[in-house]
Coordinates of C-alpha atoms in Angstrom, one line a residue:
Chain A
M442 CA 45.2 92.5 -48.0
I443 CA 48.6 90.9 -47.5
R444 CA 48.0 86.9 -47.1
V445 CA 50.3 86.0 -44.3
A446 CA 51.0 82.4 -43.4
I447 CA 52.5 80.9 -40.3
L448 CA 54.7 78.0 -40.2
G449 CA 55.2 76.5 -36.9
Y450 CA 52.7 77.0 -34.0
G451 CA 54.5 77.4 -30.8
N452 CA 54.8 80.6 -28.8
I453 CA 55.8 82.8 -31.5
G454 CA 53.3 81.3 -33.9
R455 CA 50.6 82.0 -31.9
A456 CA 51.7 85.6 -30.8
A457 CA 52.2 86.1 -34.7
E458 CA 48.4 85.0 -35.4
A459 CA 47.2 87.5 -32.7
A460 CA 49.2 90.3 -34.6
I461 CA 47.8 89.6 -38.3
N462 CA 44.5 89.3 -36.9
A463 CA 45.0 92.9 -35.1
A464 CA 46.6 94.1 -38.3
P465 CA 44.2 96.3 -40.7
D466 CA 45.9 95.5 -43.9
M467 CA 46.5 91.4 -43.3
E468 CA 44.6 88.3 -43.6
L469 CA 45.7 84.9 -42.2
A470 CA 46.5 82.5 -44.9
G471 CA 46.7 79.3 -43.1
I472 CA 49.0 77.9 -40.2
Y473 CA 51.2 75.0 -41.0
H474 CA 52.6 72.6 -38.4
H475 CA 55.7 70.6 -38.1
N476 CA 55.1 68.1 -40.8
D477 CA 52.4 69.7 -42.8
S478 CA 52.8 69.8 -46.7
L479 CA 53.3 73.2 -48.1
E480 CA 52.0 72.2 -51.4
D481 CA 48.7 74.2 -51.1
M482 CA 50.1 77.4 -49.6
Q483 CA 48.7 80.4 -51.3
A484 CA 50.1 83.3 -49.4
D485 CA 52.2 86.4 -50.3
V486 CA 54.5 85.9 -47.1
A487 CA 55.1 83.2 -44.6
L488 CA 56.2 83.8 -41.2
V489 CA 58.7 81.0 -40.3
C490 CA 58.1 80.5 -36.3
T491 CA 60.0 76.9 -36.3
P492 CA 63.0 76.5 -33.9
T493 CA 66.1 78.8 -35.2
R494 CA 68.0 75.5 -36.5
E495 CA 65.0 74.6 -38.9
V496 CA 64.5 78.2 -40.2
E497 CA 66.5 77.8 -43.2
Q498 CA 65.4 74.7 -44.3
Y499 CA 61.5 75.7 -44.0
A500 CA 62.3 79.3 -45.3
T501 CA 64.1 77.5 -48.6
R502 CA 60.7 75.6 -49.3
V503 CA 58.7 78.7 -49.0
I504 CA 60.9 80.9 -51.2
E505 CA 61.3 78.1 -53.8
K506 CA 57.3 78.9 -54.2
G507 CA 58.1 82.5 -54.9
I508 CA 56.8 83.5 -51.4
C509 CA 58.4 86.0 -49.2
T510 CA 59.3 85.0 -45.7
V511 CA 60.1 86.4 -42.4
D512 CA 62.0 84.8 -39.5
S513 CA 63.4 85.5 -36.1
F514 CA 66.5 83.3 -36.5
D515 CA 68.5 84.3 -33.4
V516 CA 72.3 82.9 -33.6
H517 CA 74.2 86.1 -33.8
T518 CA 77.2 84.6 -35.3
Q519 CA 75.3 82.6 -38.2
I520 CA 73.0 85.5 -39.4
Y521 CA 75.2 86.9 -42.0
A522 CA 75.6 83.6 -43.6
L523 CA 71.9 82.9 -43.4
R524 CA 71.2 86.4 -45.0
Q525 CA 73.7 85.6 -47.8
S526 CA 72.2 82.0 -48.7
L527 CA 68.8 83.3 -48.7
T528 CA 69.9 86.4 -50.8
I529 CA 70.7 84.0 -53.9
L530 CA 67.4 82.0 -53.2
N531 CA 65.3 85.1 -53.3
Q532 CA 67.1 86.7 -56.3
V533 CA 66.2 83.2 -58.2
N534 CA 62.7 82.9 -57.0
R535 CA 61.9 86.6 -57.2
A536 CA 61.0 87.1 -53.4
V537 CA 62.1 88.9 -50.4
S538 CA 63.1 87.5 -46.9
I539 CA 63.4 89.3 -43.6
V540 CA 66.0 87.4 -41.7
S541 CA 66.4 87.7 -37.7
A542 CA 63.3 89.8 -37.2
G543 CA 62.7 89.9 -33.3
W544 CA 64.2 92.2 -30.6
D545 CA 67.6 90.9 -30.5
P546 CA 68.5 90.4 -33.2
G547 CA 66.1 92.7 -34.7
S548 CA 64.6 95.9 -33.0
D549 CA 67.5 96.2 -30.8
S550 CA 69.9 96.2 -34.0
V551 CA 67.9 99.1 -35.4
V552 CA 68.6 101.0 -32.2
R553 CA 72.2 100.0 -32.1
A554 CA 72.7 101.1 -35.8
L555 CA 70.9 104.5 -35.1
L556 CA 72.9 105.2 -31.9
L557 CA 76.2 104.4 -33.8
A558 CA 75.2 107.1 -36.6
M559 CA 74.3 109.6 -33.6
A560 CA 77.6 109.2 -31.9
P561 CA 80.1 107.2 -33.9
K562 CA 82.6 106.7 -31.3
G563 CA 81.9 105.4 -27.9
I564 CA 80.6 102.0 -26.3
T565 CA 77.4 100.4 -26.7
Y566 CA 76.0 98.1 -24.1
T567 CA 73.2 95.8 -24.5
N568 CA 71.9 94.5 -20.8
F569 CA 69.4 91.7 -21.1
G570 CA 66.6 90.8 -18.7
P571 CA 65.7 89.9 -16.2
G572 CA 64.0 87.1 -18.5
R573 CA 64.4 83.5 -19.3
S574 CA 67.3 82.7 -21.6
M575 CA 66.2 80.0 -24.0
G576 CA 69.9 78.9 -24.9
H577 CA 70.6 78.6 -21.5
T578 CA 67.7 77.0 -20.3
V579 CA 68.1 74.2 -23.0
A580 CA 71.7 73.9 -21.8
A581 CA 70.7 73.6 -18.1
K582 CA 68.2 70.8 -19.0
A583 CA 70.9 68.7 -20.7
I584 CA 72.9 68.5 -17.6
A585 CA 72.8 64.8 -16.0
G586 CA 70.3 64.7 -13.0
V587 CA 68.3 67.9 -14.1
K588 CA 64.6 66.9 -14.7
D589 CA 63.5 70.6 -15.7
A590 CA 65.3 74.0 -15.6
L591 CA 64.7 77.7 -16.2
S592 CA 67.6 80.0 -16.5
M593 CA 67.1 83.4 -15.9
T594 CA 69.3 86.2 -17.1
I595 CA 70.0 89.0 -14.7
P596 CA 71.5 92.5 -16.1
L597 CA 74.5 93.5 -14.1
G598 CA 75.3 96.5 -16.2
T599 CA 77.8 97.2 -19.0
G600 CA 76.7 93.9 -20.9
V601 CA 77.6 91.7 -18.0
H602 CA 74.8 89.1 -16.7
R603 CA 74.4 86.8 -13.9
R604 CA 72.7 83.5 -14.6
M605 CA 70.1 82.4 -12.1
V606 CA 69.5 78.8 -12.8
Y607 CA 66.4 77.1 -11.1
V608 CA 66.5 73.3 -11.5
E609 CA 64.0 70.5 -10.5
L610 CA 66.3 67.5 -10.1
E611 CA 65.6 63.8 -11.1
E612 CA 64.9 61.3 -8.5
G613 CA 68.1 60.5 -6.3
A614 CA 70.2 63.1 -8.1
N615 CA 72.6 64.8 -5.9
A616 CA 72.5 68.8 -6.0
A617 CA 76.1 69.4 -5.3
E618 CA 77.1 67.2 -8.3
V619 CA 74.6 68.8 -10.5
E620 CA 75.8 72.1 -9.4
A621 CA 79.5 71.3 -10.3
L622 CA 78.3 70.2 -13.7
L623 CA 76.6 73.3 -14.5
L624 CA 79.4 75.4 -13.3
K625 CA 81.6 74.0 -15.7
D626 CA 79.2 73.8 -18.9
D627 CA 80.4 76.3 -21.6
Y628 CA 77.2 78.2 -21.4
F629 CA 77.6 79.0 -17.6
A630 CA 81.4 78.8 -17.0
H631 CA 82.3 82.7 -18.0
D632 CA 79.3 84.1 -15.9
D633 CA 78.3 84.5 -12.2
T634 CA 76.0 81.5 -12.1
H635 CA 73.7 80.5 -9.2
M636 CA 71.8 77.4 -9.0
I637 CA 68.7 76.8 -7.1
V638 CA 66.8 73.7 -6.5
V639 CA 63.0 74.0 -6.6
D640 CA 60.1 71.5 -6.5
S641 CA 58.5 73.2 -9.5
V642 CA 60.2 74.7 -12.6
E643 CA 56.7 74.9 -14.5
N644 CA 55.5 77.2 -11.4
L645 CA 58.2 79.6 -12.1
N646 CA 57.6 80.2 -16.0
N647 CA 57.0 83.7 -17.1
V648 CA 57.6 85.0 -20.7
A649 CA 58.6 88.7 -19.4
H650 CA 61.9 90.0 -20.7
G651 CA 63.9 93.1 -20.5
V652 CA 66.3 95.4 -22.5
N653 CA 68.7 98.2 -21.4
L654 CA 70.6 99.2 -24.2
V655 CA 73.1 101.9 -23.4
R656 CA 75.4 104.2 -25.8
E657 CA 77.9 106.9 -24.4
G658 CA 79.5 108.4 -27.2
V659 CA 81.2 111.1 -29.2
S660 CA 79.1 113.3 -31.7
G661 CA 81.9 115.2 -34.1
D662 CA 84.3 116.1 -31.4
T663 CA 81.7 116.5 -28.5
H664 CA 81.9 113.9 -25.9
N665 CA 79.3 113.1 -23.4
Q666 CA 76.7 112.1 -25.3
R667 CA 74.3 109.6 -23.5
F668 CA 71.7 107.4 -24.8
S669 CA 69.5 104.6 -23.4
F670 CA 66.7 102.3 -25.0
N671 CA 64.7 100.3 -22.3
M672 CA 62.0 97.7 -22.5
T673 CA 59.8 95.6 -20.5
I674 CA 57.9 93.2 -22.5
N675 CA 56.0 89.8 -23.0
N676 CA 58.7 88.1 -25.2
P677 CA 57.0 85.9 -27.8
A678 CA 54.3 88.7 -28.1
L679 CA 56.7 91.3 -29.4
T680 CA 58.8 88.9 -31.4
G681 CA 55.7 87.7 -33.2
Q682 CA 54.5 91.2 -33.6
I683 CA 57.9 92.4 -35.0
M684 CA 57.8 89.5 -37.5
V685 CA 54.4 90.7 -38.6
S686 CA 55.5 94.1 -39.1
C687 CA 58.4 92.8 -41.2
A688 CA 56.1 90.6 -43.2
R689 CA 54.7 94.1 -44.6
A690 CA 57.9 95.2 -45.4
A691 CA 59.1 92.1 -47.3
V692 CA 55.9 92.2 -49.6
R693 CA 56.5 95.9 -50.3
M694 CA 60.2 95.3 -51.1
Q695 CA 59.1 92.3 -53.4
R696 CA 56.8 94.5 -55.2
E697 CA 59.6 97.1 -55.7
G698 CA 61.7 94.2 -57.3
R699 CA 64.3 94.1 -54.6
Y700 CA 64.6 90.6 -54.4
G701 CA 67.1 89.3 -51.5
A702 CA 67.4 88.7 -48.1
Y703 CA 67.6 91.9 -45.5
T704 CA 68.1 92.4 -41.7
M705 CA 66.0 95.0 -40.2
I706 CA 68.8 97.6 -40.4
E707 CA 68.5 97.4 -44.1
I708 CA 64.9 98.2 -44.1
P709 CA 63.2 101.8 -44.1
P710 CA 61.3 102.0 -40.8
I711 CA 58.4 103.2 -42.6
Y712 CA 58.1 100.1 -44.7
L713 CA 57.3 98.2 -41.3
L714 CA 54.0 100.4 -40.8
P715 CA 50.5 100.1 -42.4
G716 CA 48.6 103.1 -43.7
D717 CA 49.5 105.7 -46.0
E718 CA 53.1 107.6 -46.6
E719 CA 51.5 110.8 -45.9
T720 CA 49.9 110.3 -42.5
L721 CA 52.8 108.3 -41.3
I722 CA 55.2 111.1 -42.2
R723 CA 52.8 113.9 -40.6
S724 CA 52.3 111.9 -37.5
L725 CA 55.7 110.3 -36.7
V726 CA 58.3 112.9 -38.1
Chain B
M711 CA 85.7 110.1 -50.4
I712 CA 82.4 111.7 -50.2
R713 CA 82.9 115.6 -50.6
V714 CA 80.5 117.2 -48.3
A715 CA 80.0 121.0 -48.4
I716 CA 78.5 123.1 -45.5
L717 CA 76.0 126.1 -46.2
G718 CA 75.6 128.2 -42.9
Y719 CA 78.3 128.3 -40.1
G720 CA 76.5 129.0 -36.8
N721 CA 76.3 126.2 -34.1
I722 CA 75.2 123.6 -36.5
G723 CA 77.5 124.2 -39.2
R724 CA 80.4 124.2 -36.7
A725 CA 79.3 120.9 -35.2
A726 CA 78.9 119.3 -38.7
E727 CA 82.3 120.5 -39.9
A728 CA 83.7 118.5 -36.7
A729 CA 81.7 115.6 -37.7
I730 CA 82.9 115.8 -41.1
N731 CA 86.5 115.6 -40.0
A732 CA 85.7 112.7 -37.6
A733 CA 84.2 110.8 -40.6
P734 CA 86.3 108.1 -42.3
D735 CA 84.8 108.5 -45.7
M736 CA 84.3 112.2 -46.0
E737 CA 86.3 115.3 -47.0
L738 CA 85.2 118.9 -46.4
A739 CA 84.2 120.6 -49.8
G740 CA 84.1 124.1 -48.4
I741 CA 82.1 126.1 -45.9
Y742 CA 79.5 128.8 -47.4
H743 CA 78.5 131.9 -45.6
H744 CA 75.2 133.8 -45.8
N745 CA 75.7 135.7 -49.1
D746 CA 78.4 133.6 -50.8
S747 CA 77.8 132.7 -54.2
L748 CA 77.3 128.8 -54.8
E749 CA 78.7 128.8 -58.1
D750 CA 82.1 127.2 -57.7
M751 CA 80.5 124.7 -55.4
Q752 CA 82.3 121.1 -56.0
A753 CA 80.3 118.6 -53.8
D754 CA 78.6 115.3 -53.7
V755 CA 76.3 116.9 -51.0
A756 CA 75.7 119.8 -49.0
L757 CA 74.5 120.4 -45.4
V758 CA 72.0 123.1 -45.2
C759 CA 72.8 124.5 -41.8
T760 CA 70.8 127.8 -42.3
P761 CA 67.8 128.9 -40.1
T762 CA 64.9 126.9 -40.8
R763 CA 63.2 129.4 -42.8
E764 CA 65.7 129.7 -45.2
V765 CA 66.3 126.0 -45.9
E766 CA 64.0 125.5 -48.8
Q767 CA 65.7 128.3 -50.6
Y768 CA 69.2 127.4 -50.2
A769 CA 68.5 123.8 -50.9
T770 CA 66.9 124.7 -54.3
R771 CA 69.9 126.4 -55.1
V772 CA 72.2 123.3 -54.3
I773 CA 69.7 120.8 -55.9
E774 CA 69.6 122.8 -59.3
K775 CA 73.4 122.0 -59.2
G776 CA 72.6 118.2 -59.3
I777 CA 74.0 118.2 -55.6
C778 CA 72.4 116.3 -52.9
T779 CA 71.4 118.2 -49.7
V780 CA 70.5 117.4 -46.0
D781 CA 68.8 120.0 -43.9
S782 CA 67.4 119.8 -40.4
F783 CA 64.3 121.5 -41.2
D784 CA 62.3 121.6 -37.7
V785 CA 58.8 122.9 -38.4
H786 CA 56.8 119.7 -37.7
T787 CA 53.6 120.8 -39.7
Q788 CA 55.7 121.9 -42.7
I789 CA 57.9 119.0 -43.2
Y790 CA 55.8 117.0 -45.5
A791 CA 55.3 120.1 -47.9
L792 CA 59.0 120.5 -47.9
R793 CA 59.6 116.7 -48.7
Q794 CA 57.1 117.0 -51.5
S795 CA 58.3 120.2 -53.2
L796 CA 62.1 119.0 -52.8
T797 CA 61.1 115.5 -54.1
I798 CA 59.8 116.9 -57.5
L799 CA 63.0 119.4 -57.8
N800 CA 65.4 116.4 -56.9
Q801 CA 63.8 114.1 -59.6
V802 CA 64.3 116.6 -62.2
N803 CA 67.9 117.2 -61.0
R804 CA 68.8 113.5 -60.4
A805 CA 69.7 114.1 -56.8
V806 CA 68.7 113.1 -53.2
S807 CA 67.6 115.3 -50.4
I808 CA 67.2 114.0 -46.7
V809 CA 64.9 116.3 -44.8
S810 CA 64.5 117.2 -41.3
A811 CA 67.5 115.4 -40.2
G812 CA 68.2 116.2 -36.5
W813 CA 66.9 114.4 -33.5
D814 CA 63.4 115.8 -33.4
P815 CA 62.6 115.7 -36.2
G816 CA 64.9 112.9 -36.9
S817 CA 66.2 110.2 -34.9
D818 CA 63.3 110.5 -32.5
S819 CA 61.0 110.0 -35.5
V820 CA 62.8 106.8 -36.3
V821 CA 62.5 105.5 -32.7
R822 CA 58.7 106.6 -32.8
A823 CA 58.1 104.6 -36.1
L824 CA 60.3 101.6 -34.6
L825 CA 58.0 101.6 -31.6
L826 CA 54.9 101.8 -33.6
A827 CA 55.9 98.9 -35.5
M828 CA 56.5 96.9 -32.3
A829 CA 53.5 97.8 -30.4
P830 CA 50.8 99.0 -32.9
K831 CA 48.3 100.1 -30.4
G832 CA 49.2 102.5 -27.3
I833 CA 50.3 105.8 -26.5
T834 CA 53.8 107.4 -27.2
Y835 CA 54.7 110.4 -25.2
T836 CA 57.8 112.4 -26.3
N837 CA 59.2 114.4 -23.3
F838 CA 61.5 117.0 -24.1
G839 CA 64.5 118.7 -22.1
P840 CA 65.6 120.1 -20.0
G841 CA 67.1 122.3 -22.6
R842 CA 66.5 125.5 -24.6
S843 CA 63.9 125.8 -27.0
M844 CA 65.1 127.9 -30.1
G845 CA 61.4 128.9 -31.1
H846 CA 60.3 129.8 -27.6
T847 CA 63.4 131.8 -27.0
V848 CA 63.0 133.7 -30.3
A849 CA 59.3 134.4 -29.4
A850 CA 60.2 135.6 -25.9
K851 CA 63.1 138.0 -27.3
A852 CA 60.4 139.6 -29.5
I853 CA 58.4 140.8 -26.6
A854 CA 58.6 144.6 -26.1
G855 CA 60.8 145.4 -23.0
V856 CA 62.9 142.1 -23.3
K857 CA 66.5 142.7 -24.1
D858 CA 67.6 139.2 -24.0
A859 CA 65.9 135.8 -23.2
L860 CA 66.4 132.1 -22.9
S861 CA 63.2 129.8 -22.7
M862 CA 64.1 126.3 -21.1
T863 CA 62.0 123.4 -21.7
I864 CA 61.0 121.2 -18.8
P865 CA 59.6 117.8 -19.2
L866 CA 56.6 117.1 -16.6
G867 CA 55.8 113.8 -18.3
T868 CA 53.3 112.6 -20.8
G869 CA 54.2 115.2 -23.3
V870 CA 53.5 117.9 -21.0
H871 CA 56.1 120.7 -20.6
R872 CA 56.8 123.8 -18.3
R873 CA 58.5 126.9 -20.0
M874 CA 61.1 128.6 -17.7
V875 CA 61.7 131.9 -19.3
Y876 CA 64.7 133.7 -18.1
V877 CA 64.4 137.5 -19.2
E878 CA 67.0 140.3 -19.2
L879 CA 64.6 143.5 -19.3
E880 CA 65.4 146.5 -21.4
E881 CA 66.4 149.7 -19.5
G882 CA 63.1 151.2 -17.7
A883 CA 61.2 147.9 -18.8
N884 CA 58.5 146.8 -16.1
A885 CA 58.6 143.3 -15.2
A886 CA 55.1 142.7 -14.5
E887 CA 54.1 144.3 -17.9
V888 CA 56.6 142.1 -19.7
E889 CA 55.4 139.0 -17.8
A890 CA 51.6 139.7 -18.7
L891 CA 52.8 140.0 -22.5
L892 CA 54.8 136.9 -22.2
L893 CA 51.9 134.9 -20.8
K894 CA 49.5 135.7 -23.6
D895 CA 51.8 135.1 -26.3
D896 CA 50.5 132.1 -28.4
Y897 CA 54.0 130.3 -27.7
F898 CA 53.5 130.2 -23.9
A899 CA 49.5 130.8 -23.3
H900 CA 48.9 126.9 -23.4
D901 CA 51.7 125.9 -21.1
D902 CA 52.9 126.4 -17.5
T903 CA 55.1 129.4 -17.9
H904 CA 57.2 130.9 -15.4
M905 CA 59.2 134.1 -16.0
I906 CA 62.4 134.9 -14.2
V907 CA 64.2 138.2 -14.5
V908 CA 68.2 137.9 -14.6
D909 CA 70.9 140.4 -14.8
S910 CA 72.8 138.3 -17.7
V911 CA 71.2 135.8 -19.7
E912 CA 74.4 135.1 -21.8
N913 CA 75.6 133.5 -18.4
L914 CA 72.8 130.9 -18.3
N915 CA 73.5 129.6 -21.8
N916 CA 74.0 125.8 -22.4
V917 CA 73.6 123.7 -25.6
A918 CA 72.4 120.7 -23.6
H919 CA 69.1 118.9 -24.1
G920 CA 67.3 115.9 -23.5
V921 CA 64.6 113.5 -24.4
N922 CA 62.5 110.8 -22.7
L923 CA 60.3 109.0 -25.3
V924 CA 57.9 106.7 -23.9
R925 CA 55.5 104.1 -25.5
E926 CA 53.0 101.9 -23.6
G927 CA 51.3 99.8 -25.9
V928 CA 49.9 96.4 -27.3
S929 CA 51.8 93.8 -29.5
G930 CA 49.0 91.5 -31.2
D931 CA 46.8 91.1 -28.2
T932 CA 49.5 91.4 -25.4
H933 CA 49.2 94.7 -23.3
N934 CA 51.5 96.1 -21.0
Q935 CA 54.4 96.5 -23.4
R936 CA 56.7 99.3 -22.2
F937 CA 59.5 101.2 -24.0
S938 CA 61.5 104.3 -23.4
F939 CA 64.3 106.0 -25.3
N940 CA 66.4 108.5 -23.5
M941 CA 69.1 111.0 -24.0
T942 CA 71.0 113.9 -22.7
I943 CA 73.0 115.5 -25.2
N944 CA 74.9 118.5 -26.5
N945 CA 72.3 119.7 -29.0
P946 CA 74.2 121.2 -32.0
A947 CA 76.7 118.5 -31.9
L948 CA 74.0 115.7 -32.1
T949 CA 72.3 117.8 -34.8
G950 CA 75.4 118.3 -36.8
Q951 CA 76.4 114.5 -36.3
I952 CA 73.1 113.3 -37.8
M953 CA 73.1 115.6 -40.7
V954 CA 76.7 114.3 -41.6
S955 CA 75.4 110.7 -41.2
C956 CA 72.6 111.2 -43.4
A957 CA 74.7 113.0 -46.2
R958 CA 76.2 109.5 -46.4
A959 CA 72.7 108.1 -47.1
A960 CA 71.9 110.7 -49.5
V961 CA 75.0 110.3 -51.8
R962 CA 74.3 106.2 -51.7
M963 CA 70.8 106.6 -52.6
Q964 CA 71.6 109.1 -55.4
R965 CA 74.1 106.4 -56.8
E966 CA 70.9 103.8 -56.8
G967 CA 69.1 106.3 -58.7
R968 CA 66.5 107.0 -56.0
Y969 CA 66.1 110.6 -56.8
G970 CA 63.8 112.6 -54.4
A971 CA 63.5 113.6 -50.9
Y972 CA 63.1 111.6 -47.9
T973 CA 62.6 111.8 -44.1
M974 CA 64.9 109.7 -41.9
I975 CA 62.1 106.9 -41.2
E976 CA 62.4 106.3 -45.1
I977 CA 66.0 105.5 -45.0
P978 CA 67.5 102.2 -44.0
P979 CA 69.5 102.7 -41.0
I980 CA 72.5 101.1 -42.5
Y981 CA 72.9 103.6 -44.9
L982 CA 73.8 106.3 -42.4
L983 CA 77.0 104.1 -41.4
P984 CA 80.5 104.0 -43.1
G985 CA 82.2 100.6 -43.6
D986 CA 81.3 97.7 -45.4
E987 CA 77.9 95.9 -45.1
E988 CA 79.3 92.5 -43.8
T989 CA 81.0 94.0 -40.9
L990 CA 78.2 96.2 -40.0
I991 CA 75.6 93.4 -40.1
R992 CA 78.1 91.2 -38.2
S993 CA 78.7 93.8 -35.4
L994 CA 75.4 95.4 -35.1
V995 CA 72.6 92.6 -35.7

């Protein structure tokens, strides 16, 4: 049995716990909250389910104990740097980290890589939503006069998105002033953004999300090759599940002595799955 | 530059040639026809583009020269056995084979593996077509009284398919008798099959094909996770392209000393792509 610890117990941590409990080859090796000591951690792999900005710090503490990590670090522009710094740390401590193991970055990245191999020339569009954007929601909440907010991402196709921002105003705040601040915020200034004042943001909350990933391209010298990948999902449930599947890959790669940090496009897909190789190949290939 | 040879020069071999010519990191190392000697072959990897039943025999001759191979062997029930026998041969000859590197088996297999990791419980349906089924077309052509035939696969959903069989009759053949033989043939007896007599099968030919792969499943304990992968493609162009992308992976795995035979679900997706790791990770993840 693979012993899997959870660090951070928000939406993703709870979803990961359910995925560990459902896995035939894993057992829960403890749940660690924000300020817990990691001194007693006895695990093969830890899922770092903290906010993205705390991932590296927590992962470092775990890896220094020789324990593998999986995170769903989601700032696309900083993924490579995280992978590089964790690579060195893992090589020193003989462990393996899978970084950015969610659905985007994560499984969508695998689909993008596969489609590029299938049609090397062409354009890939990743259309997100409808679903809540965490980054945009946090940005909207930071606007003066906003008591609570929810920013929904609406796909308009070809990678263009509309932002539907539902806001609960603070007592005495002026809706027009809040809207003016919102529309010039860098998170919203470049997209078609609509602000809607509501009585309760809490009542609108829904963790559903979606993706429509499209590629139209060329295989060899043949044009008009068309591909799409679609999903409508519970966001934390999928993220937690993918982290758990990647935990399996991390432990296997550690056993093979392939110490370092990897993104999902660097992992053989079969490593994500429980069960013996022959059964998996016979049923999936 | 990776030197890539082509064995067999039908639809797939020609498509592979175009994909090699379009690849920035490859050069064509010769095209070998059916009875050519392989004595002088100077290549890093050979694409075995022969009919499926001849794949093992030709791959064996190539691997014995220490040259990697890629094939698109497509008899699902025999893939594991091929992988096992080529694994031993590659280990002896310090080479790598990628077997069943097409779209199904192949890229569809990767999608099925990924979706299983994302939602471990649930059902995956692979719906094929509309497009020509090679196996069914060959079976229809073998029926007494059939001069030429084309069997189209029509997806009805949930993995159920209709067979539309267009036949050109031999002089004096009786359509009702041919249809009776066709409908009881094991290739057609289990599906909704329609036979249509035409003047010219040649005029109907079209190498387009399609896939609609659907999974509805459970991530952790969360149900109603929905995924689909769709494509409409030129069949030989995609198969040839995927074989060429897998040739890159074969050579890389040989350099890493990972001698053996692998299906596509056992390969890191990034190995399929040209270019440096950092650029690929930054652009795809």
